[in-house]
PDB file of C-alpha atoms and ligand atoms in Angstrom:
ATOM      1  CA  UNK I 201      -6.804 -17.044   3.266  1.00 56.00           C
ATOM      2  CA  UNK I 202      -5.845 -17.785  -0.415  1.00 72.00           C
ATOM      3  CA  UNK I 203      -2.912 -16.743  -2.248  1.00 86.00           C
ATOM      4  CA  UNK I 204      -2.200 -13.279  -2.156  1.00 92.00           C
ATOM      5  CA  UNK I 205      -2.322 -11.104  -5.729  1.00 93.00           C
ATOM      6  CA  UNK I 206       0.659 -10.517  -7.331  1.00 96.00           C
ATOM      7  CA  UNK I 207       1.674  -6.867  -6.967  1.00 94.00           C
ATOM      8  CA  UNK I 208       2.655  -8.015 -10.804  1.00 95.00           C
ATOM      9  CA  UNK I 209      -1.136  -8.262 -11.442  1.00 95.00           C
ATOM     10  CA  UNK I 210      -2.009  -5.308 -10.379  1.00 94.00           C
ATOM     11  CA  UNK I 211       0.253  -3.231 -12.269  1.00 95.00           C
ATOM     12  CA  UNK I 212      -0.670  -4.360 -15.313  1.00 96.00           C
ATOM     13  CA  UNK I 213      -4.380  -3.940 -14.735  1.00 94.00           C
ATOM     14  CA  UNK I 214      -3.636  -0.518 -14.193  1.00 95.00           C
ATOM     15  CA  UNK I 215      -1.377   0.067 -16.876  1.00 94.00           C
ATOM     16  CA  UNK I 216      -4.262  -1.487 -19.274  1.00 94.00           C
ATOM     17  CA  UNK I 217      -7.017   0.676 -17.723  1.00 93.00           C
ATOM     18  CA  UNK I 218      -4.774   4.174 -18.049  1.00 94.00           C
ATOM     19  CA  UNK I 219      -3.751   3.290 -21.346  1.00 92.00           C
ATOM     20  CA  UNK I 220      -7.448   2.140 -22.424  1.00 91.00           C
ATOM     21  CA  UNK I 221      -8.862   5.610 -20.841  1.00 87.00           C
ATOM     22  CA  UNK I 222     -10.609   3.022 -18.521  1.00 83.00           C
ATOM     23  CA  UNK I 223     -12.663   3.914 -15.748  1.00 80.00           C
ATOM     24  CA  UNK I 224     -13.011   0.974 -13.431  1.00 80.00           C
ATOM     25  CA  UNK I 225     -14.880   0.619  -9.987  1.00 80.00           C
ATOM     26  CA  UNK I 226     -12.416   2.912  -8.269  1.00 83.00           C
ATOM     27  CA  UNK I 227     -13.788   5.991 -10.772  1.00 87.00           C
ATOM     28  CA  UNK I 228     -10.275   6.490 -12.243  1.00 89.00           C
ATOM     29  CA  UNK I 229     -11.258   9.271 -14.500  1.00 89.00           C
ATOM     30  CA  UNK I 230     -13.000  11.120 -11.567  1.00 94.00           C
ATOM     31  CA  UNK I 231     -12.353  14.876 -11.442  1.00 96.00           C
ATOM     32  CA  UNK I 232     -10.728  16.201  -8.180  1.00 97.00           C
ATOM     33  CA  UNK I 233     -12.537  16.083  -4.621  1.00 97.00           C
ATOM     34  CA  UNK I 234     -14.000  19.472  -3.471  1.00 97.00           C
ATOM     35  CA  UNK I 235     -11.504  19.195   0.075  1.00 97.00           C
ATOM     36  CA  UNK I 236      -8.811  18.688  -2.588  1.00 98.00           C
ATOM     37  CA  UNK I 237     -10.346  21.638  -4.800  1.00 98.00           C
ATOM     38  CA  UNK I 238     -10.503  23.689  -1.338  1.00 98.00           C
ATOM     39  CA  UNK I 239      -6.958  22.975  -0.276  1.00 98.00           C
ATOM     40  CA  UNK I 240      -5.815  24.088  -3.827  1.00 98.00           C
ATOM     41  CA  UNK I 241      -7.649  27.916  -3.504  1.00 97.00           C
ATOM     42  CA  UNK I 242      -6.548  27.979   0.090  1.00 96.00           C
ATOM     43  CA  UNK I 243      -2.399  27.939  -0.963  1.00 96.00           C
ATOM     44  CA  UNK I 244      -0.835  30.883  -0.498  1.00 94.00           C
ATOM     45  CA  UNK I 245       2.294  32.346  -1.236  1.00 92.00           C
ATOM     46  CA  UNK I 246       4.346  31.194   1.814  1.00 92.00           C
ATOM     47  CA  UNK I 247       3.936  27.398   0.306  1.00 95.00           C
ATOM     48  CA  UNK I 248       6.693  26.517  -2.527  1.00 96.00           C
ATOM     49  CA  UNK I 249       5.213  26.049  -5.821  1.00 97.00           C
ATOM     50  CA  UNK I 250       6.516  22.052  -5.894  1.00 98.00           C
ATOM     51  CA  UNK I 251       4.558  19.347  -5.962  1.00 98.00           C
ATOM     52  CA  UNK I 252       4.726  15.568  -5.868  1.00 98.00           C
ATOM     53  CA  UNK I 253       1.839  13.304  -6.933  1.00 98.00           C
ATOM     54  CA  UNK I 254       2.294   9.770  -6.036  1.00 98.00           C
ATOM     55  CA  UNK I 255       0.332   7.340  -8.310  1.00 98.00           C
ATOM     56  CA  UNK I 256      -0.736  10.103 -10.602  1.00 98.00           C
ATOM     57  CA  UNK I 257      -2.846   7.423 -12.620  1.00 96.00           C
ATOM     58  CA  UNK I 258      -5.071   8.977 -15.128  1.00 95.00           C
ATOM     59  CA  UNK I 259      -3.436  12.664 -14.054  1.00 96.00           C
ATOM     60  CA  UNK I 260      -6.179  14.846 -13.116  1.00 96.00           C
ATOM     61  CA  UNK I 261      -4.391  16.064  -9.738  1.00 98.00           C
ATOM     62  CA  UNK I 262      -1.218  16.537 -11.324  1.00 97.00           C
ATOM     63  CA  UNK I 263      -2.970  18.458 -13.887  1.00 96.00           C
ATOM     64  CA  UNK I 264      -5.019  20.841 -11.730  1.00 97.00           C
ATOM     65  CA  UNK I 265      -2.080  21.709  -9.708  1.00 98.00           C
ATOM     66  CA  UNK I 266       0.118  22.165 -12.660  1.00 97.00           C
ATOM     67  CA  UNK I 267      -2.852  23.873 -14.231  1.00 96.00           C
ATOM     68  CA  UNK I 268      -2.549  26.287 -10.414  1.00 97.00           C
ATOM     69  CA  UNK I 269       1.216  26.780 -10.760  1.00 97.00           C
ATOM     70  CA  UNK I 270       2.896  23.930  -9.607  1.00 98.00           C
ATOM     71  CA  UNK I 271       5.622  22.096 -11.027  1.00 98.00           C
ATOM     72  CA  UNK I 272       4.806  18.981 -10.993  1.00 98.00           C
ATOM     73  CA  UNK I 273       7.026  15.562 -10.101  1.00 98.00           C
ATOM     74  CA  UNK I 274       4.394  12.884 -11.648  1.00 98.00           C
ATOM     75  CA  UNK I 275       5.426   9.550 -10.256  1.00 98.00           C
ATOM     76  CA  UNK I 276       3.796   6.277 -10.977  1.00 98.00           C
ATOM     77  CA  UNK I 277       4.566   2.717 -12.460  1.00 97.00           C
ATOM     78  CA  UNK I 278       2.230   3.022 -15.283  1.00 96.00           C
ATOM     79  CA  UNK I 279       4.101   4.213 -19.024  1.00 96.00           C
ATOM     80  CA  UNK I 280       3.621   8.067 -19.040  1.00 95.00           C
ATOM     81  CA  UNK I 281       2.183   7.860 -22.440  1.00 93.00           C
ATOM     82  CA  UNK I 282      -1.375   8.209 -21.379  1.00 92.00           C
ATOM     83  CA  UNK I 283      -0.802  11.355 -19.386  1.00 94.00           C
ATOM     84  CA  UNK I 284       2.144  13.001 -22.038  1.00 92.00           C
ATOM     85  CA  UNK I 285      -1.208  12.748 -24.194  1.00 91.00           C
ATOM     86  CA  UNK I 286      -3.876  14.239 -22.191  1.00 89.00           C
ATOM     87  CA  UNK I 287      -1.855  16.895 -21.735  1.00 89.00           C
ATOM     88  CA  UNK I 288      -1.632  19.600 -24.488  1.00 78.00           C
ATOM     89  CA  UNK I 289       1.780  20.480 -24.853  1.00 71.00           C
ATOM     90  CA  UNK I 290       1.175  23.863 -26.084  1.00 73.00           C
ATOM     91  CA  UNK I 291      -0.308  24.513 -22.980  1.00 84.00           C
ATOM     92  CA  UNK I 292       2.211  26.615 -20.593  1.00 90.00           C
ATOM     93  CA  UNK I 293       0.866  24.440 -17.682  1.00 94.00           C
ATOM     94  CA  UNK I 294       1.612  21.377 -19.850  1.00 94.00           C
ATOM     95  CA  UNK I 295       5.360  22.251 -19.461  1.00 94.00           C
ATOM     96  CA  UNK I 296       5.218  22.221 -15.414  1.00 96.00           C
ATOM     97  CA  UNK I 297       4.815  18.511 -15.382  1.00 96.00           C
ATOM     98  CA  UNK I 298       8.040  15.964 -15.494  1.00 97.00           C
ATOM     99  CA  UNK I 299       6.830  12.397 -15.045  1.00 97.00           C
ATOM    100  CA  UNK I 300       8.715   9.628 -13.767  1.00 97.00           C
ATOM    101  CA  UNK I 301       7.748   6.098 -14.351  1.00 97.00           C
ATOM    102  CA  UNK I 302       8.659   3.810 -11.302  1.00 97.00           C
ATOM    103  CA  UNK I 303       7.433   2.619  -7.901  1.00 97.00           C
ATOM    104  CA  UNK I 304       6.222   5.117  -5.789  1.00 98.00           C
ATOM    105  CA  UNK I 305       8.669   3.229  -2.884  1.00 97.00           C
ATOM    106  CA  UNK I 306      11.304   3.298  -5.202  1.00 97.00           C
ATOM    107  CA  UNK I 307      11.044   7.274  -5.757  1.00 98.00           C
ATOM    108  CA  UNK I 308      13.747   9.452  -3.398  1.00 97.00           C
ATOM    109  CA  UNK I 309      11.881  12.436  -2.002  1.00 97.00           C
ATOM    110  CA  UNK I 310      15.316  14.856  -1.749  1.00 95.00           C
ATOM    111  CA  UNK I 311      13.305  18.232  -2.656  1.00 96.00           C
ATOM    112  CA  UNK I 312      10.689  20.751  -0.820  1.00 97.00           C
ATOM    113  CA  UNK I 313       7.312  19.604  -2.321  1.00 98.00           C
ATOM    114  CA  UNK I 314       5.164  22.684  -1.121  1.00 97.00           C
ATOM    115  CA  UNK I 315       2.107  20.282  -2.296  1.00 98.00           C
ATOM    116  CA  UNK I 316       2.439  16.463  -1.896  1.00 98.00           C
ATOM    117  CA  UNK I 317      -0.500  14.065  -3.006  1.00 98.00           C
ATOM    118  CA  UNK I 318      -0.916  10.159  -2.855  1.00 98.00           C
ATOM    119  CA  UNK I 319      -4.561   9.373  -3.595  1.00 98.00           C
ATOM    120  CA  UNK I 320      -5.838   5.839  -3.323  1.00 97.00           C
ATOM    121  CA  UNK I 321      -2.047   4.380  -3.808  1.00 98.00           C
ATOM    122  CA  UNK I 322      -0.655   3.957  -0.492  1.00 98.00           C
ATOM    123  CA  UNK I 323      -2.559   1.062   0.584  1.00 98.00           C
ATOM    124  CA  UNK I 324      -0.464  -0.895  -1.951  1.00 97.00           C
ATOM    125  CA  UNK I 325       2.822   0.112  -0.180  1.00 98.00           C
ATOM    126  CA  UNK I 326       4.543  -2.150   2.088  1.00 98.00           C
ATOM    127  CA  UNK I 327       3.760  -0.311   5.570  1.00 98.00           C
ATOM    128  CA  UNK I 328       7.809   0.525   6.028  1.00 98.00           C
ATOM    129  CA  UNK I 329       7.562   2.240   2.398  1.00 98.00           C
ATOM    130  CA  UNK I 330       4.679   4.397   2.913  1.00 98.00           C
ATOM    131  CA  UNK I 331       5.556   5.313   6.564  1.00 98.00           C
ATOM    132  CA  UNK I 332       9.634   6.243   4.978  1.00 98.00           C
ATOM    133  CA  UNK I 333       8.323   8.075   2.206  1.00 98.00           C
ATOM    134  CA  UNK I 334       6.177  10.351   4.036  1.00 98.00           C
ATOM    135  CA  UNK I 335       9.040  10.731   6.893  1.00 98.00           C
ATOM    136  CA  UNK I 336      11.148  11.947   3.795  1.00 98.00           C
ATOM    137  CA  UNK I 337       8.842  14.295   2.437  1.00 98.00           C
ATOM    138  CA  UNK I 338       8.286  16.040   6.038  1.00 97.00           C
ATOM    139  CA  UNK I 339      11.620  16.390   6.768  1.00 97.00           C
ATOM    140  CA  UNK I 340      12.131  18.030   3.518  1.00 97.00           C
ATOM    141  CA  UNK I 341       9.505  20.356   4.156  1.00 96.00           C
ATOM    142  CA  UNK I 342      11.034  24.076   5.480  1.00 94.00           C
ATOM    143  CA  UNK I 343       7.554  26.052   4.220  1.00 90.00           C
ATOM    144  CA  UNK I 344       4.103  26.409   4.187  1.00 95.00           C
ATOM    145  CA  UNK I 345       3.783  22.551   3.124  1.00 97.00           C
ATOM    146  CA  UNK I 346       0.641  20.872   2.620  1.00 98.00           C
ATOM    147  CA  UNK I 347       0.237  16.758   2.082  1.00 98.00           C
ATOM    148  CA  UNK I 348      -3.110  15.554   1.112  1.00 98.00           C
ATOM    149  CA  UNK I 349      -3.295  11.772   1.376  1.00 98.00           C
ATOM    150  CA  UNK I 350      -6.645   9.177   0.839  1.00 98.00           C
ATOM    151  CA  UNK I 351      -5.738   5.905   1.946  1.00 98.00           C
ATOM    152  CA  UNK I 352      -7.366   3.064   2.091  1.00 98.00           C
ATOM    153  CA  UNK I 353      -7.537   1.273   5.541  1.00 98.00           C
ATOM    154  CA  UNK I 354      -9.756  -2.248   6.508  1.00 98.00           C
ATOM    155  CA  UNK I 355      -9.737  -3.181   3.330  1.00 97.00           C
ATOM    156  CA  UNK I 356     -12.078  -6.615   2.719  1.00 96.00           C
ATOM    157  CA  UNK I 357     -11.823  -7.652  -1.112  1.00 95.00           C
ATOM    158  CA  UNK I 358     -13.839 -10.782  -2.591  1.00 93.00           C
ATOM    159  CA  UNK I 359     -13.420 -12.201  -5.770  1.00 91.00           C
ATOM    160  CA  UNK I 360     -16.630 -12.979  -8.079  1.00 87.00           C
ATOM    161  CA  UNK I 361     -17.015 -16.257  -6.572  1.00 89.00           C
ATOM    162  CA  UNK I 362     -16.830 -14.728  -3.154  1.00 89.00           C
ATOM    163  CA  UNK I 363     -13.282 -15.573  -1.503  1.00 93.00           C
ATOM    164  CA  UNK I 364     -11.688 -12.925   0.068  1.00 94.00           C
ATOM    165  CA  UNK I 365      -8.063 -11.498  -1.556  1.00 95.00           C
ATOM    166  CA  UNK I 366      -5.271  -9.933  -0.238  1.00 94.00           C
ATOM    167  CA  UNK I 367      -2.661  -7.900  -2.247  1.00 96.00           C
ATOM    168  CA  UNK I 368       0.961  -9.561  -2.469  1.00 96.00           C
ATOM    169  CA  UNK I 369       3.284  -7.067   0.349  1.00 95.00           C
ATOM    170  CA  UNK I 370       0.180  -4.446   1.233  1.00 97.00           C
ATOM    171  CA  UNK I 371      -0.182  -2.088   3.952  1.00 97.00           C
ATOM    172  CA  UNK I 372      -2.772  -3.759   5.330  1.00 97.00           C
ATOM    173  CA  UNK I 373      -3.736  -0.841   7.775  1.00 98.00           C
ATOM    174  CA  UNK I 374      -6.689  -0.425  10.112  1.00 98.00           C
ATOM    175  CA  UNK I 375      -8.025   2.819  10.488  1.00 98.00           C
ATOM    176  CA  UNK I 376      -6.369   3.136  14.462  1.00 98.00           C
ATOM    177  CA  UNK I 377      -3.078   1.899  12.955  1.00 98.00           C
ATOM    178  CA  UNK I 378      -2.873   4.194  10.527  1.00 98.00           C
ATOM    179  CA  UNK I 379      -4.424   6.583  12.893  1.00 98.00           C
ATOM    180  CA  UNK I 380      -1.275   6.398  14.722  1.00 98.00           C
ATOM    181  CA  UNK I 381       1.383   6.446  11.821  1.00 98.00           C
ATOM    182  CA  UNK I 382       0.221   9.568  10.770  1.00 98.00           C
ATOM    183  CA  UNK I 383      -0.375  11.655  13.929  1.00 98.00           C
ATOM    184  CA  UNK I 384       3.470  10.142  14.870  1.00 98.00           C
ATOM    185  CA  UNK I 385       4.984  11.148  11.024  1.00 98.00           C
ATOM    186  CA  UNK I 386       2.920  14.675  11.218  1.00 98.00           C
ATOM    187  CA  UNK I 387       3.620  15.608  14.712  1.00 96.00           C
ATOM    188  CA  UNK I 388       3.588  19.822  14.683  1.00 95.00           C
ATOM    189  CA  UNK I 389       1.834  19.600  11.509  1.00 97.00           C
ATOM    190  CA  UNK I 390      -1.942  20.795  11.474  1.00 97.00           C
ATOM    191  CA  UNK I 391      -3.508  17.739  11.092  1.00 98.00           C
ATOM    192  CA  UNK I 392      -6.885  16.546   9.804  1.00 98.00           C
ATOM    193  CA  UNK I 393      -7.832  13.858   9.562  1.00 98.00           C
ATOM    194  CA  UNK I 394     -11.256  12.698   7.976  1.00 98.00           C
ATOM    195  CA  UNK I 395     -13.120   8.659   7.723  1.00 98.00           C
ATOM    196  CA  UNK I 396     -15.489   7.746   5.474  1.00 98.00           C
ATOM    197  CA  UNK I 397     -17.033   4.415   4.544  1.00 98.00           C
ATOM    198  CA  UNK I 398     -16.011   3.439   0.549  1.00 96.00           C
ATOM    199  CA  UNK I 399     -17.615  -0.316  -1.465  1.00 95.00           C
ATOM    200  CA  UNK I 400     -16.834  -0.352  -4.913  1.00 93.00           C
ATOM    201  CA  UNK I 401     -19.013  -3.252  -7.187  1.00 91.00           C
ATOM    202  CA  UNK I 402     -18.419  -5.774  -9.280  1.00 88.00           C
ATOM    203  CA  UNK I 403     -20.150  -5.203 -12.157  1.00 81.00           C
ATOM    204  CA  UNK I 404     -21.114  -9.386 -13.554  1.00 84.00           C
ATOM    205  CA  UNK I 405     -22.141 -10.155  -9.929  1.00 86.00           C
ATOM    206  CA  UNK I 406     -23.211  -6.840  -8.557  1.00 87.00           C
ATOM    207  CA  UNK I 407     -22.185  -7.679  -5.256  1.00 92.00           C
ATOM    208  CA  UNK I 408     -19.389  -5.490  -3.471  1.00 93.00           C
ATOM    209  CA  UNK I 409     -16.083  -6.576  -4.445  1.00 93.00           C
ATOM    210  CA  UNK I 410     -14.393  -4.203  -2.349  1.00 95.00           C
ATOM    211  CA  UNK I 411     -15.063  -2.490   0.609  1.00 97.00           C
ATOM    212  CA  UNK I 412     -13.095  -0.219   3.229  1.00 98.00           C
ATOM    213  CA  UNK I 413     -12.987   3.233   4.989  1.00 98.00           C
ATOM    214  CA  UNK I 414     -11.110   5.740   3.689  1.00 98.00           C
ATOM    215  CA  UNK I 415      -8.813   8.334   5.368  1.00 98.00           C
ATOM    216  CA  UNK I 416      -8.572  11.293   4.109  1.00 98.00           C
ATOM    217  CA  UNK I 417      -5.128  13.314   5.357  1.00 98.00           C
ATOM    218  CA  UNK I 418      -4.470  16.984   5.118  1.00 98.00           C
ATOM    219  CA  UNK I 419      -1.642  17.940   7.080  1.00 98.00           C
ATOM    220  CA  UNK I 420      -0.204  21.361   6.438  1.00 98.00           C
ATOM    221  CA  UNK I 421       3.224  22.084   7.803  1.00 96.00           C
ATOM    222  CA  UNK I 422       3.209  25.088  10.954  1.00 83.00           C
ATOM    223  CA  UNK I 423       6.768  25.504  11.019  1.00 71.00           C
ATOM    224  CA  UNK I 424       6.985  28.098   8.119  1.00 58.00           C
TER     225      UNK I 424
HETATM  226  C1  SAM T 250      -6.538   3.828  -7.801  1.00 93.69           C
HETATM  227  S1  SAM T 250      -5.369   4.534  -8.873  1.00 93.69           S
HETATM  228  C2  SAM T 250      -5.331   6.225  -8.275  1.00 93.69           C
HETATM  229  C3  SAM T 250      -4.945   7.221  -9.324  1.00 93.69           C
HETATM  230  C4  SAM T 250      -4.995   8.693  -8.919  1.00 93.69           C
HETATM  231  N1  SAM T 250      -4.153   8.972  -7.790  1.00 93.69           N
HETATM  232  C5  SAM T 250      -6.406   9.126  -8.634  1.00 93.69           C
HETATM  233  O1  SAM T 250      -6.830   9.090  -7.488  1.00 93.69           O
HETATM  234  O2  SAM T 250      -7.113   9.482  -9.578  1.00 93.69           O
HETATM  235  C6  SAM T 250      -3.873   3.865  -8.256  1.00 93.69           C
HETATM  236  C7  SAM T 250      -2.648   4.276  -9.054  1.00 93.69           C
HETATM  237  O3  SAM T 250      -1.498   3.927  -8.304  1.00 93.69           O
HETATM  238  C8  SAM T 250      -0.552   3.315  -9.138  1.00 93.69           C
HETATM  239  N2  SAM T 250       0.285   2.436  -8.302  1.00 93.69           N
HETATM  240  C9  SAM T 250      -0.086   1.345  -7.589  1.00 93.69           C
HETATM  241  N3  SAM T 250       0.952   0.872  -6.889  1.00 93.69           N
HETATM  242  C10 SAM T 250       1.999   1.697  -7.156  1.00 93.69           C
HETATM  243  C11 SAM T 250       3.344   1.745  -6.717  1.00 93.69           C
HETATM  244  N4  SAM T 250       3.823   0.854  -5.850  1.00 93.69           N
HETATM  245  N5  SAM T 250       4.149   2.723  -7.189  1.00 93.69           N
HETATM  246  C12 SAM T 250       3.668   3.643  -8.092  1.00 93.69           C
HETATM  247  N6  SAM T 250       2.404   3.648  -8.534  1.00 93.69           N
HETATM  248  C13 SAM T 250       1.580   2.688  -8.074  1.00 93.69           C
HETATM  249  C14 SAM T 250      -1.363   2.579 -10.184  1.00 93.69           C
HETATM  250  O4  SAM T 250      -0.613   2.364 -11.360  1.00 93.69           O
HETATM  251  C15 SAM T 250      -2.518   3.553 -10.390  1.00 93.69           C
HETATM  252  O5  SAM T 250      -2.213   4.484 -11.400  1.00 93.69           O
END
């Protein structure tokens, strides 16, 4: 295996693509999933109307739930200045969202997030920092929570000349491993948990440059 990637290098790729209004392979500007869309109409009253997005990127969860009700704790290590401007401040909805620039492992969950998202960031997470993060946020939970989580698990990159990569301090999960992480972190939580197959191209060679299967987590908390 080669060298990994710097986690250096991939921050500033995405802080170039956000601040470009990029989208790259991984669809950044993409509007929200139907599940996620589903989830959203489904919240009712019992849930508190917080809510953490981890690796907001271009914003559009933040925004719909802020856009639902939510206030909004925006976290990711991109400048906010691409999201402050998407959003129109004269908007009341606009107000619900406080960003905070920084590492997502680096953020101290010490509230009740009645909503918590991480989409497509996790993988990037040392293992101990995703699996501590999420501990946090359940333990903080006392209502009708709901986390919705899409993770990336047997991940095979290639570079354009074909050698496989590996990100500097990732995850690195398989889809039993993290299988396991999250029916241990989510035990008494409903739990569901969905797999699907994900290649993104690259677009000089047009030959997959990344492929993996994705697990899709919606745990909602029973305890309230
Ligand atoms: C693939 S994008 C996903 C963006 C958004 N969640 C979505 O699905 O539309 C990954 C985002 O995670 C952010 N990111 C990667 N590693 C991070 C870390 N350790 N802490 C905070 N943000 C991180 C990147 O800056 C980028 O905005």
């Amino acid at each position: 295996m080669n060298q990994p990637v710097s986690k250096a290098s991939v921050h500033a790729f995405y802080a170039e693509a956000i601040r470009g209004g990029l989208n790259t392979a991984e669809n950044l500007q993409a509007a929200t999933s139907e599940r996620f869309n589903t989830l959203l109409e489904s919240i009712g009253d019992g849930t508190p109307r917080t809510a953490l997005d981890l690796g907001y990127g271009a914003g559009t969860y933040t925004i719909a739930l802020a856009r639902a009700g939510f206030r909004v704790v925006a976290v990711d290590q991109v400048p906010s200045d691409s999201l402050l401007q998407r959003i129109d401040s004269a908007s009341d909805w606009a107000n619900r969202i406080e960003t905070r620039e920084c590492l997502a492992e680096n953020f101290a969950i010490d509230e009740d997030f009645g909503v918590v998202v991480a989409k497509d960031v996790l993988h990037y997470l040392a293992r101990r920092d995703v699996e501590s993060l999420l501990t946090s946020a359940v333990t903080h939970a006392q209502g009708a929570n709901y986390h919705y989580l899409e993770v990336f698990t047997g991940i095979t990159r290639r570079s354009a000349d074909g050698r496989q990569l590996r990100i500097e301090g990732e995850a690195d999960y398989s889809p039993d491993s993290f299988r396991h992480v999250i029916e241990r972190i989510y035990d008494g939580w409903d739990l569901t948990l969905l797999w699907s197959e994900h290649a993104e191209q690259d677009r000089r060679t047009g030959r997959n440059c990344f492929e993996a299967t994705r697990a899709t987590v919606i745990a909602a908390n029973r305890a309230a």
